[in-house]
Each structure stands twice: as C-alpha cells, then as structure tokens.
C-alpha cells in the first residue's frame, strides 16, 4: 500500500514515480515494451510503448499562438505538423489554428517542458489560451516497427505509409474506433507513431491492437 | 464508406463526422420576442434541395460548413466558416 500511496499509475496499471531528469536516451530503457506483432519470416516485430507517465503540455484557444510567439518559439506551419524547438529540446505539435501540444524531445527529460508550463501558468496576460489538460485526459502510446503502417491499416482509414506521410506529420483520425491523434515521430529510430487518445480507453486500445496483431 | 472532405484534415470516412444542423442567422437574445425565439430554437426550414449545415470533424474537434442536397444526400462543397461571408457575397 505504501507503494501505491507514493506512486502514480498509467491507465494500464504501470506503477511509476515522478521522473527526474537525466535520462540520456530518448526512450527510457526501463519502459515495458508490449509486442503487438511478433517477429516472423524475417520481418521485425511491431512493439508498443506506454508513454503516458511522461510529461506533456497543451494549450489552446485565443492567444495561444501569440503566447508561444512571445517566447520566441516558431510555430509549426501548416496545422497538423510538428516542429522541433531545438533551443528548448521540445517538440511543438500544431493541432489547430490555436491548439498546441508540447512534447519533450527526449521523453525522460522534462525540465524544459516544466519551465515552459510554469512560464505559461505565471503569465498574467488575459489572452494566452487555456490549459488543455493533455496529461490528464490523453493516454500516450508509441507504436513502431518496419511494417507499422501496414499493421495500422487494419484499423486506421488514413494511409500511414512512409512515402505518403513524412516525418513530423500529424493525422487526426480514428484508430480502433476511437478518436486518435497520430504523430509520426520515429522516436525509436524505427518507423513509428505517437498515439494520443482518451485516457480512459487505454486498456481498450491496448487490447484492440493486440487482438489485431494476433488476427 | 461515404467520404467527406474536411477543410482542415482532407478526405475522411463519414463516420469521423457529426452533423450539427442547418446554418441560420443568430437572433439577439436580449431583444427577441417569444415567438421569434421559439421559432429560432425549434423550427427548421426542412427544404428539399441544397442547404448549408454545420459539421464537425470529431477527432480534431474542427467545425466547418457543408453544402448538402437533402434529397440525394450528395455533399456539394465543404469550407471553413471563415469563408462564408465571401461565398455569400458571390452567390
């Protein structure tokens, strides 16, 4: 019980403590990888990582773009693209004219993200967008593998092949019959997508993808 | 599956969209009479032909306008609400 009281859980029940900075690799090696499709006939596996435990921050609404510009952050153009913010080691995803999601480039390193969040919270200006509560309401998975686009084609209506959807593209569509945002990040240096969807449906998403993998 | 063209996200399955009813002029809630207010809330023209409707692309929560033929259910055009004044001036 002491463990439960002191730690947080992802929607899939993965117990974790708040992450301190200093994890050098872009993916924490302690993460549990779920194999959705096992390796077979010389084709690599398709694996899924639950990144829900890691920090992210979203703002939307009137003033959000101006606030980000005031911090010397170049906005992604057009909508539905990701732009790296190299100076802050962040990735900025644009989901709408005034709708942004900020991700750490290295998921274990959240100091820069926390600083940006803190600057936004303490800013007294009237129009700065509003907090979209992306940590609280969205689960965050990463699915990757050489054949990940073919695999997701079983459940996603958009063509996700690498030649149709370049790196840093964003697709807002449905996966496993759930509203889902896919961002092509290739964060394991493999063809891969970050998935953001309703946090209460994380278990359903996981079991649906595993079932599809077994089919 | 029927395909609808979202002005923001491109062509998508119709199951990704929600129809939110015909576009009509707003009334001034402070000055409008009971009859006009009732008409605004509960009556729709329901004409046979091409009408303008509000639609929403659910995964991105993007609201836009579609012109749809109510008899054939054909979607004639879709565009951002910001384009409506320009389109109304042209027609």
mmCIF file of N, CA and C in Angstrom, chain A residues 108-206:
data_model
loop_
_atom_site.group_PDB
_atom_site.id
_atom_site.type_symbol
_atom_site.label_atom_id
_atom_site.label_comp_id
_atom_site.label_asym_id
_atom_site.label_seq_id
_atom_site.Cartn_x
_atom_site.Cartn_y
_atom_site.Cartn_z
ATOM 1 N N UNK A 108 12.266 11.355 -21.234
ATOM 2 C CA UNK A 108 12.646 11.347 -19.824
ATOM 3 C C UNK A 108 13.109 12.702 -19.320
ATOM 4 N N UNK A 109 13.281 13.655 -20.219
ATOM 5 C CA UNK A 109 13.814 14.958 -19.809
ATOM 6 C C UNK A 109 12.721 16.012 -19.866
ATOM 7 N N UNK A 110 12.228 16.385 -18.699
ATOM 8 C CA UNK A 110 11.037 17.228 -18.676
ATOM 9 C C UNK A 110 11.298 18.624 -18.102
ATOM 10 N N UNK A 111 12.548 18.965 -17.765
ATOM 11 C CA UNK A 111 12.818 20.251 -17.113
ATOM 12 C C UNK A 111 12.408 21.423 -18.004
ATOM 13 N N UNK A 112 12.738 21.329 -19.289
ATOM 14 C CA UNK A 112 12.427 22.410 -20.210
ATOM 15 C C UNK A 112 10.913 22.559 -20.375
ATOM 16 N N UNK A 113 10.231 21.418 -20.427
ATOM 17 C CA UNK A 113 8.770 21.435 -20.540
ATOM 18 C C UNK A 113 8.153 22.040 -19.278
ATOM 19 N N UNK A 114 8.694 21.648 -18.122
ATOM 20 C CA UNK A 114 8.174 22.174 -16.850
ATOM 21 C C UNK A 114 8.392 23.689 -16.776
ATOM 22 N N UNK A 115 9.526 24.160 -17.308
ATOM 23 C CA UNK A 115 9.818 25.595 -17.293
ATOM 24 C C UNK A 115 8.823 26.350 -18.168
ATOM 25 N N UNK A 116 8.514 25.779 -19.341
ATOM 26 C CA UNK A 116 7.560 26.424 -20.243
ATOM 27 C C UNK A 116 6.170 26.443 -19.610
ATOM 28 N N UNK A 117 5.786 25.339 -18.997
ATOM 29 C CA UNK A 117 4.479 25.268 -18.339
ATOM 30 C C UNK A 117 4.390 26.308 -17.210
ATOM 31 N N UNK A 118 5.454 26.395 -16.447
ATOM 32 C CA UNK A 118 5.487 27.328 -15.332
ATOM 33 C C UNK A 118 5.394 28.781 -15.831
ATOM 34 N N UNK A 119 6.109 29.066 -16.935
ATOM 35 C CA UNK A 119 6.054 30.421 -17.510
ATOM 36 C C UNK A 119 4.635 30.734 -17.971
ATOM 37 N N UNK A 120 3.971 29.745 -18.562
ATOM 38 C CA UNK A 120 2.599 29.958 -19.032
ATOM 39 C C UNK A 120 1.650 30.184 -17.843
ATOM 40 N N UNK A 121 1.808 29.362 -16.807
ATOM 41 C CA UNK A 121 0.908 29.463 -15.644
ATOM 42 C C UNK A 121 1.057 30.798 -14.917
ATOM 43 N N UNK A 122 2.291 31.280 -14.860
ATOM 44 C CA UNK A 122 2.514 32.506 -14.088
ATOM 45 C C UNK A 122 2.295 33.775 -14.920
ATOM 46 N N UNK A 123 2.078 33.621 -16.216
ATOM 47 C CA UNK A 123 1.869 34.784 -17.079
ATOM 48 C C UNK A 123 0.492 35.383 -16.808
ATOM 49 N N UNK A 124 0.454 36.647 -16.496
ATOM 50 C CA UNK A 124 -0.802 37.278 -16.096
ATOM 51 C C UNK A 124 -1.637 37.814 -17.231
ATOM 52 N N UNK A 125 -1.164 37.701 -18.468
ATOM 53 C CA UNK A 125 -1.924 38.333 -19.548
ATOM 54 C C UNK A 125 -3.290 37.645 -19.713
ATOM 55 N N UNK A 126 -4.244 38.438 -20.233
ATOM 56 C CA UNK A 126 -5.627 37.943 -20.298
ATOM 57 C C UNK A 126 -5.787 36.840 -21.335
ATOM 58 N N UNK A 127 -5.180 37.059 -22.508
ATOM 59 C CA UNK A 127 -5.333 36.079 -23.583
ATOM 60 C C UNK A 127 -4.034 35.326 -23.796
ATOM 61 N N UNK A 128 -4.005 34.085 -23.324
ATOM 62 C CA UNK A 128 -2.822 33.239 -23.510
ATOM 63 C C UNK A 128 -3.253 31.809 -23.814
ATOM 64 N N UNK A 129 -4.519 31.633 -24.274
ATOM 65 C CA UNK A 129 -5.074 30.294 -24.446
ATOM 66 C C UNK A 129 -5.454 29.745 -23.081
ATOM 67 N N UNK A 130 -5.919 28.504 -23.075
ATOM 68 C CA UNK A 130 -6.215 27.861 -21.799
ATOM 69 C C UNK A 130 -5.572 26.483 -21.765
ATOM 70 N N UNK A 131 -5.409 25.983 -20.549
ATOM 71 C CA UNK A 131 -4.769 24.672 -20.386
ATOM 72 C C UNK A 131 -5.678 23.592 -20.960
ATOM 73 N N UNK A 132 -5.166 22.774 -21.879
ATOM 74 C CA UNK A 132 -5.986 21.733 -22.500
ATOM 75 C C UNK A 132 -5.903 20.409 -21.726
ATOM 76 N N UNK A 133 -5.172 20.385 -20.628
ATOM 77 C CA UNK A 133 -5.091 19.205 -19.735
ATOM 78 C C UNK A 133 -4.698 17.941 -20.496
ATOM 79 N N UNK A 134 -3.692 18.040 -21.326
ATOM 80 C CA UNK A 134 -3.307 16.889 -22.160
ATOM 81 C C UNK A 134 -2.691 15.753 -21.348
ATOM 82 N N UNK A 135 -2.074 16.063 -20.214
ATOM 83 C CA UNK A 135 -1.534 14.981 -19.381
ATOM 84 C C UNK A 135 -2.650 14.211 -18.709
ATOM 85 N N UNK A 136 -3.718 14.919 -18.389
ATOM 86 C CA UNK A 136 -4.794 14.319 -17.615
ATOM 87 C C UNK A 136 -5.779 13.555 -18.485
ATOM 88 N N UNK A 137 -6.020 14.023 -19.709
ATOM 89 C CA UNK A 137 -7.118 13.430 -20.486
ATOM 90 C C UNK A 137 -6.669 12.541 -21.645
ATOM 91 N N UNK A 138 -5.393 12.587 -21.994
ATOM 92 C CA UNK A 138 -4.927 11.764 -23.107
ATOM 93 C C UNK A 138 -3.946 10.699 -22.637
ATOM 94 N N UNK A 139 -4.128 9.479 -23.110
ATOM 95 C CA UNK A 139 -3.079 8.472 -22.996
ATOM 96 C C UNK A 139 -2.079 8.735 -24.121
ATOM 97 N N UNK A 140 -0.858 8.258 -23.931
ATOM 98 C CA UNK A 140 0.217 8.483 -24.920
ATOM 99 C C UNK A 140 0.926 7.146 -25.166
ATOM 100 N N UNK A 141 0.706 6.588 -26.331
ATOM 101 C CA UNK A 141 1.395 5.357 -26.729
ATOM 102 C C UNK A 141 2.366 5.686 -27.859
ATOM 103 N N UNK A 142 3.373 4.845 -28.015
ATOM 104 C CA UNK A 142 4.205 4.911 -29.224
ATOM 105 C C UNK A 142 4.243 3.511 -29.819
ATOM 106 N N UNK A 143 3.867 3.411 -31.085
ATOM 107 C CA UNK A 143 3.876 2.109 -31.757
ATOM 108 C C UNK A 143 4.869 2.189 -32.911
ATOM 109 N N UNK A 144 5.712 1.177 -33.030
ATOM 110 C CA UNK A 144 6.755 1.243 -34.065
ATOM 111 C C UNK A 144 7.108 -0.137 -34.597
ATOM 112 N N UNK A 145 7.690 -0.126 -35.775
ATOM 113 C CA UNK A 145 8.108 -1.360 -36.443
ATOM 114 C C UNK A 145 8.158 -1.105 -37.933
ATOM 115 N N UNK A 146 8.939 -1.915 -38.632
ATOM 116 C CA UNK A 146 9.110 -1.683 -40.071
ATOM 117 C C UNK A 146 7.770 -1.732 -40.804
ATOM 118 N N UNK A 147 6.850 -2.586 -40.347
ATOM 119 C CA UNK A 147 5.564 -2.735 -41.042
ATOM 120 C C UNK A 147 4.413 -2.078 -40.288
ATOM 121 N N UNK A 148 4.726 -1.072 -39.498
ATOM 122 C CA UNK A 148 3.690 -0.481 -38.645
ATOM 123 C C UNK A 148 2.549 0.141 -39.465
ATOM 124 N N UNK A 149 2.871 0.698 -40.634
ATOM 125 C CA UNK A 149 1.816 1.326 -41.449
ATOM 126 C C UNK A 149 0.849 0.270 -41.962
ATOM 127 N N UNK A 150 1.372 -0.852 -42.423
ATOM 128 C CA UNK A 150 0.504 -1.938 -42.902
ATOM 129 C C UNK A 150 -0.348 -2.473 -41.759
ATOM 130 N N UNK A 151 0.264 -2.583 -40.587
ATOM 131 C CA UNK A 151 -0.485 -3.090 -39.431
ATOM 132 C C UNK A 151 -1.623 -2.137 -39.064
ATOM 133 N N UNK A 152 -1.325 -0.839 -38.983
ATOM 134 C CA UNK A 152 -2.356 0.125 -38.582
ATOM 135 C C UNK A 152 -3.441 0.276 -39.644
ATOM 136 N N UNK A 153 -3.108 -0.092 -40.899
ATOM 137 C CA UNK A 153 -4.120 -0.006 -41.968
ATOM 138 C C UNK A 153 -5.321 -0.895 -41.667
ATOM 139 N N UNK A 154 -5.148 -1.874 -40.789
ATOM 140 C CA UNK A 154 -6.284 -2.737 -40.430
ATOM 141 C C UNK A 154 -7.336 -1.983 -39.623
ATOM 142 N N UNK A 155 -6.942 -0.889 -39.003
ATOM 143 C CA UNK A 155 -7.872 -0.213 -38.103
ATOM 144 C C UNK A 155 -7.915 1.305 -38.272
ATOM 145 N N UNK A 156 -7.043 1.835 -39.130
ATOM 146 C CA UNK A 156 -6.990 3.292 -39.323
ATOM 147 C C UNK A 156 -7.252 3.601 -40.804
ATOM 148 N N UNK A 157 -8.202 4.501 -41.106
ATOM 149 C CA UNK A 157 -8.570 4.723 -42.513
ATOM 150 C C UNK A 157 -7.580 5.573 -43.307
ATOM 151 N N UNK A 158 -6.588 6.152 -42.663
ATOM 152 C CA UNK A 158 -5.654 7.046 -43.371
ATOM 153 C C UNK A 158 -4.391 6.259 -43.750
ATOM 154 N N UNK A 159 -3.885 6.540 -44.955
ATOM 155 C CA UNK A 159 -2.664 5.887 -45.429
ATOM 156 C C UNK A 159 -1.469 6.426 -44.647
ATOM 157 N N UNK A 160 -0.836 5.566 -43.853
ATOM 158 C CA UNK A 160 0.260 5.998 -42.982
ATOM 159 C C UNK A 160 1.628 5.593 -43.522
ATOM 160 N N UNK A 161 1.680 5.105 -44.750
ATOM 161 C CA UNK A 161 2.963 4.669 -45.301
ATOM 162 C C UNK A 161 3.966 5.818 -45.336
ATOM 163 N N UNK A 162 5.231 5.464 -45.179
ATOM 164 C CA UNK A 162 6.281 6.481 -45.030
ATOM 165 C C UNK A 162 6.342 7.424 -46.226
ATOM 166 N N UNK A 163 6.052 6.917 -47.431
ATOM 167 C CA UNK A 163 6.139 7.790 -48.605
ATOM 168 C C UNK A 163 4.945 8.744 -48.694
ATOM 169 N N UNK A 164 3.840 8.425 -48.015
ATOM 170 C CA UNK A 164 2.663 9.298 -48.044
ATOM 171 C C UNK A 164 2.638 10.256 -46.851
ATOM 172 N N UNK A 165 3.259 9.817 -45.758
ATOM 173 C CA UNK A 165 3.186 10.606 -44.528
ATOM 174 C C UNK A 165 4.601 10.823 -43.995
ATOM 175 N N UNK A 166 5.199 11.949 -44.354
ATOM 176 C CA UNK A 166 6.587 12.170 -43.944
ATOM 177 C C UNK A 166 6.736 12.364 -42.433
ATOM 178 N N UNK A 167 7.973 12.276 -41.999
ATOM 179 C CA UNK A 167 8.302 12.513 -40.589
ATOM 180 C C UNK A 167 7.753 13.879 -40.162
ATOM 181 N N UNK A 168 7.244 13.945 -38.931
ATOM 182 C CA UNK A 168 6.681 15.160 -38.318
ATOM 183 C C UNK A 168 5.276 15.517 -38.838
ATOM 184 N N UNK A 169 4.649 14.549 -39.525
ATOM 185 C CA UNK A 169 3.266 14.786 -39.936
ATOM 186 C C UNK A 169 2.329 14.371 -38.814
ATOM 187 N N UNK A 170 1.155 14.985 -38.809
ATOM 188 C CA UNK A 170 0.136 14.688 -37.799
ATOM 189 C C UNK A 170 -1.160 14.307 -38.511
ATOM 190 N N UNK A 171 -1.806 13.263 -38.014
ATOM 191 C CA UNK A 171 -3.089 12.841 -38.567
ATOM 192 C C UNK A 171 -4.086 12.747 -37.424
ATOM 193 N N UNK A 172 -5.211 13.436 -37.583
ATOM 194 C CA UNK A 172 -6.262 13.356 -36.565
ATOM 195 C C UNK A 172 -7.384 12.512 -37.148
ATOM 196 N N UNK A 173 -7.546 11.310 -36.634
ATOM 197 C CA UNK A 173 -8.477 10.366 -37.256
ATOM 198 C C UNK A 173 -8.982 9.391 -36.205
ATOM 199 N N UNK A 174 -9.264 8.144 -36.615
ATOM 200 C CA UNK A 174 -9.735 7.133 -35.669
ATOM 201 C C UNK A 174 -8.857 5.887 -35.763
ATOM 202 N N UNK A 175 -8.554 5.323 -34.614
ATOM 203 C CA UNK A 175 -7.817 4.054 -34.523
ATOM 204 C C UNK A 175 -8.585 3.189 -33.529
ATOM 205 N N UNK A 176 -8.811 1.948 -33.885
ATOM 206 C CA UNK A 176 -9.582 1.026 -33.042
ATOM 207 C C UNK A 176 -10.930 1.659 -32.661
ATOM 208 N N UNK A 177 -11.519 2.353 -33.604
ATOM 209 C CA UNK A 177 -12.821 3.012 -33.431
ATOM 210 C C UNK A 177 -12.810 4.108 -32.359
ATOM 211 N N UNK A 178 -11.630 4.577 -32.004
ATOM 212 C CA UNK A 178 -11.510 5.676 -31.044
ATOM 213 C C UNK A 178 -10.936 6.894 -31.762
ATOM 214 N N UNK A 179 -11.403 8.085 -31.390
ATOM 215 C CA UNK A 179 -10.749 9.294 -31.897
ATOM 216 C C UNK A 179 -9.299 9.263 -31.437
ATOM 217 N N UNK A 180 -8.401 9.518 -32.363
ATOM 218 C CA UNK A 180 -6.978 9.351 -32.033
ATOM 219 C C UNK A 180 -6.130 10.306 -32.872
ATOM 220 N N UNK A 181 -5.101 10.848 -32.269
ATOM 221 C CA UNK A 181 -4.148 11.698 -32.989
ATOM 222 C C UNK A 181 -2.862 10.910 -33.156
ATOM 223 N N UNK A 182 -2.398 10.822 -34.393
ATOM 224 C CA UNK A 182 -1.154 10.112 -34.670
ATOM 225 C C UNK A 182 -0.102 11.131 -35.098
ATOM 226 N N UNK A 183 1.060 11.066 -34.481
ATOM 227 C CA UNK A 183 2.164 11.953 -34.853
ATOM 228 C C UNK A 183 3.333 11.068 -35.251
ATOM 229 N N UNK A 184 3.811 11.238 -36.480
ATOM 230 C CA UNK A 184 4.943 10.397 -36.898
ATOM 231 C C UNK A 184 6.220 10.993 -36.322
ATOM 232 N N UNK A 185 6.779 10.319 -35.323
ATOM 233 C CA UNK A 185 7.977 10.825 -34.651
ATOM 234 C C UNK A 185 9.196 9.934 -34.891
ATOM 235 N N UNK A 186 8.976 8.669 -35.238
ATOM 236 C CA UNK A 186 10.084 7.715 -35.404
ATOM 237 C C UNK A 186 11.028 7.776 -34.201
ATOM 238 N N UNK A 187 10.491 7.885 -32.986
ATOM 239 C CA UNK A 187 11.352 8.173 -31.833
ATOM 240 C C UNK A 187 12.238 7.025 -31.397
ATOM 241 N N UNK A 188 12.044 5.829 -31.945
ATOM 242 C CA UNK A 188 12.977 4.734 -31.645
ATOM 243 C C UNK A 188 13.906 4.496 -32.838
ATOM 244 N N UNK A 189 13.951 5.471 -33.742
ATOM 245 C CA UNK A 189 14.699 5.364 -34.998
ATOM 246 C C UNK A 189 14.142 4.285 -35.906
ATOM 247 N N UNK A 190 12.912 3.914 -35.668
ATOM 248 C CA UNK A 190 12.177 2.947 -36.456
ATOM 249 C C UNK A 190 10.934 3.698 -36.937
ATOM 250 N N UNK A 191 10.275 3.208 -37.985
ATOM 251 C CA UNK A 191 9.037 3.862 -38.418
ATOM 252 C C UNK A 191 8.019 3.766 -37.272
ATOM 253 N N UNK A 192 7.586 4.904 -36.746
ATOM 254 C CA UNK A 192 6.714 4.822 -35.572
ATOM 255 C C UNK A 192 5.875 6.063 -35.359
ATOM 256 N N UNK A 193 4.788 5.866 -34.642
ATOM 257 C CA UNK A 193 3.825 6.941 -34.402
ATOM 258 C C UNK A 193 3.533 7.074 -32.911
ATOM 259 N N UNK A 194 3.445 8.325 -32.447
ATOM 260 C CA UNK A 194 2.890 8.596 -31.123
ATOM 261 C C UNK A 194 1.371 8.628 -31.281
ATOM 262 N N UNK A 195 0.662 7.955 -30.400
ATOM 263 C CA UNK A 195 -0.800 7.943 -30.430
ATOM 264 C C UNK A 195 -1.314 8.691 -29.197
ATOM 265 N N UNK A 196 -2.217 9.610 -29.384
ATOM 266 C CA UNK A 196 -2.848 10.329 -28.272
ATOM 267 C C UNK A 196 -4.359 10.114 -28.381
ATOM 268 N N UNK A 197 -4.952 9.648 -27.299
ATOM 269 C CA UNK A 197 -6.384 9.340 -27.320
ATOM 270 C C UNK A 197 -6.904 9.359 -25.885
ATOM 271 N N UNK A 198 -8.213 9.206 -25.734
ATOM 272 C CA UNK A 198 -8.883 9.256 -24.439
ATOM 273 C C UNK A 198 -8.208 8.332 -23.417
ATOM 274 N N UNK A 199 -7.785 8.918 -22.298
ATOM 275 C CA UNK A 199 -7.011 8.158 -21.318
ATOM 276 C C UNK A 199 -7.830 7.012 -20.707
ATOM 277 N N UNK A 200 -9.135 7.180 -20.643
ATOM 278 C CA UNK A 200 -9.971 6.130 -20.048
ATOM 279 C C UNK A 200 -10.073 4.913 -20.963
ATOM 280 N N UNK A 201 -9.649 5.052 -22.223
ATOM 281 C CA UNK A 201 -9.765 3.950 -23.180
ATOM 282 C C UNK A 201 -8.419 3.276 -23.450
ATOM 283 N N UNK A 202 -7.433 3.514 -22.590
ATOM 284 C CA UNK A 202 -6.090 2.972 -22.838
ATOM 285 C C UNK A 202 -6.094 1.449 -22.865
ATOM 286 N N UNK A 203 -6.822 0.857 -21.944
ATOM 287 C CA UNK A 203 -6.894 -0.604 -21.907
ATOM 288 C C UNK A 203 -7.543 -1.156 -23.164
ATOM 289 N N UNK A 204 -8.608 -0.485 -23.588
ATOM 290 C CA UNK A 204 -9.319 -0.923 -24.794
ATOM 291 C C UNK A 204 -8.403 -0.823 -26.007
ATOM 292 N N UNK A 205 -7.673 0.293 -26.108
ATOM 293 C CA UNK A 205 -6.762 0.477 -27.239
ATOM 294 C C UNK A 205 -5.699 -0.624 -27.249
ATOM 295 N N UNK A 206 -5.116 -0.882 -26.090
ATOM 296 C CA UNK A 206 -4.066 -1.893 -25.997
ATOM 297 C C UNK A 206 -4.607 -3.266 -26.409
#
